[in-house]
Amino acid sequence: LLTMAGDDPDIPRLELESVIGFNGHVPRGLRVHPDRDHLIYPLGCTVILKSLTDGKQEFLHGHTNNVSCVAVSKTGCYVGSGQVTFMGFKADIIIWDFAKRAIYARLTLHSAKVEALSFSPNDMYLVSLGGQDDGSIAVWNIEKKLAICGNPASAHSAGQCLCLQYSNTDDNTFITAGNGTLRLWELDLPNRKVRPSECQTGKLKRIIKCIEIAEDDQYFFCGTTSGDILKMNMKTGLLNSCGPAKQKFSQGVNVLKILKSQEILVGSGDGCLTLCSGTTFKTLKRVQLEGAVTSIAMRGEGQQLLVGTDVSQMYRFSYTHLEEPELISSSHSSAVTAIRVFAPESGRTLLVIDNAHSMGVTAIAGTRDCKKILSGGGEGQVRVWELQQGGCHRLLETMAEHKATVTDIQIKKNDKECVTASSDGACIIWDLVRYVRNQIVLANTRFRCVCYHPEEYQIITSGTDRKIGYWEVYDGAAIRELEGSQSGAINGMHVSQDGRYFITGGDDKLVKVWSYSEGEVTHVGAGHSGSITCVRLCGSSRTLVTTSSDGAILRWRFPHPLSSD
């Protein structure tokens, strides 16, 4: 029996409750709203609004792929975000109505990626920059939700354009910069044209990664990959000065912010946040953070600063105590494969088993009596470890029948049986009293996950063939097969305590809730931008937790009441 799990738009959506994560790779992706209370930042295909007073999160859903840039208008009425998409396809820009937390306009023009966005000072226009495969700029009329004009961002002889910034006072002027290109643009509205003039940097050849314009529009500053800062005259487009003369900023200048004091904050690739003079660029104060600095946002007049790094850390500073960063948010910047617990109260490590497997530990499970741990390895062995007093352990048994990586281990409630899944296409049910094989299930797939039904007479499996298999524990017979996904392997699976539902997640980035007996999808959750690695329904509570390869942890409201028995 084969059933399709159609990714039907009519299937109800899961409600996202909260998110742990922040994509620190997006240049200047961390913003503070002019209301001084909301942080705005991207994670996957979602834009997150987080209150600085009570920590409450809200989500702007609308992008179909990773958010690549974020901008906030000066009044705070609008938030702009752009995304990446596949080669040959158009990448959307969304203008959000901040007050309504809703899409105000969806603008589609650029190919493959939206590199940067900037709002004009009076909320009249939005200027957008396409990525490497697009190379164009477009100016949009916000009121009419239409493009006014577009142009190639760089001259033919120059390299890729990487950043743009609107003037602080003039709705008709903005700046673009990148690899060997630095241009001042004037919008000619009557003729629906935008006209560039090249800025003159003399003999200096630089790749510019960020632009910061002085509040009065007299000068603007450019940060370069060479680790220096160019000060340019905004009226003439001529180079005013370049520095620091000696100690350049290590691994390039990623982001600049001018303070009220006219000093400049510099975020560099080596993880340093530096306060420097606005004239000589000489260092006044410096603090080392974890990961390359990619965002600096000012709250209010700049008494408080928020800084993001590319390893998904967020820091808060006060201007007067720059040497004392407060880490306000830390999240994974790479794949989360499982959520593990050490000592439940102290969090200290209780046990380390060195060299447990010759090709790495790839699956782990603990018995309910807390006396044994089962581990699976890349070489295909399943090992049983006895936990002893004082952090000691001994190897009880090695069960070696799998021919490839052990991907999942589930133990029966009475601790006397377990099932292991492997990428060799076998699921083996083991007797944990005699340490022998009871039963084997074979399929033409690389199994990624296996679950017992709570009544433990059936198991369900899934893997790279995208099929969900139901099997008898007693004799290993196949009962039914479902089409679990239309694209990509299924990597994680969990059955509810009452056995009425199960949850899957995988490379299609969708969380799916299924009815166990009907074998049909009841709800779908879209929010991850990386492959889903693990799904868990928390006990009898109505909380569903999922993790993904981009480091995100998402918490969803489980949509069904769970029977208590």
XYZ file of N, CA, C and O in Angstrom, residues 399 401 403 427-431 434-441:
64
model
N 27.929 -5.607 19.284
C 27.063 -6.338 18.342
C 27.401 -5.847 16.939
O 27.139 -4.693 16.608
N 26.749 -6.531 13.275
C 26.101 -7.113 12.089
C 25.906 -6.079 10.989
O 25.866 -6.430 9.815
N 26.695 -3.296 8.257
C 27.855 -3.157 7.357
C 28.224 -1.696 7.105
O 29.185 -1.411 6.402
N 17.436 -2.605 9.317
C 17.080 -2.264 10.691
C 17.095 -3.588 11.458
O 16.444 -4.558 11.034
N 17.830 -3.612 12.554
C 17.966 -4.857 13.312
C 17.333 -4.676 14.688
O 17.568 -3.680 15.374
N 16.501 -5.667 15.071
C 15.918 -5.696 16.413
C 16.776 -6.649 17.243
O 16.963 -7.815 16.882
N 17.330 -6.114 18.342
C 18.287 -6.862 19.165
C 17.671 -7.258 20.504
O 16.924 -6.479 21.100
N 18.059 -8.434 20.985
C 17.749 -8.878 22.345
C 18.854 -8.331 23.244
O 20.040 -8.666 23.056
N 20.431 -11.281 25.850
C 21.405 -12.240 25.294
C 22.343 -11.599 24.270
O 23.298 -12.211 23.825
N 22.069 -10.342 23.893
C 22.882 -9.609 22.908
C 22.974 -10.348 21.577
O 24.053 -10.532 21.023
N 21.803 -10.786 21.087
C 21.737 -11.439 19.772
C 20.639 -10.757 18.953
O 19.779 -10.071 19.495
N 20.677 -11.037 17.641
C 19.676 -10.463 16.751
C 18.378 -11.248 16.853
O 18.376 -12.465 16.748
N 17.270 -10.517 17.067
C 15.940 -11.152 17.079
C 15.313 -11.152 15.701
O 14.678 -12.106 15.291
N 15.479 -10.027 15.001
C 14.775 -9.854 13.732
C 15.534 -8.838 12.878
O 16.258 -7.993 13.403
N 15.359 -8.906 11.572
C 15.980 -7.924 10.669
C 14.959 -7.479 9.629
O 14.134 -8.278 9.172
N 15.020 -6.186 9.302
C 14.158 -5.585 8.285
C 15.089 -5.051 7.206
O 16.035 -4.325 7.508
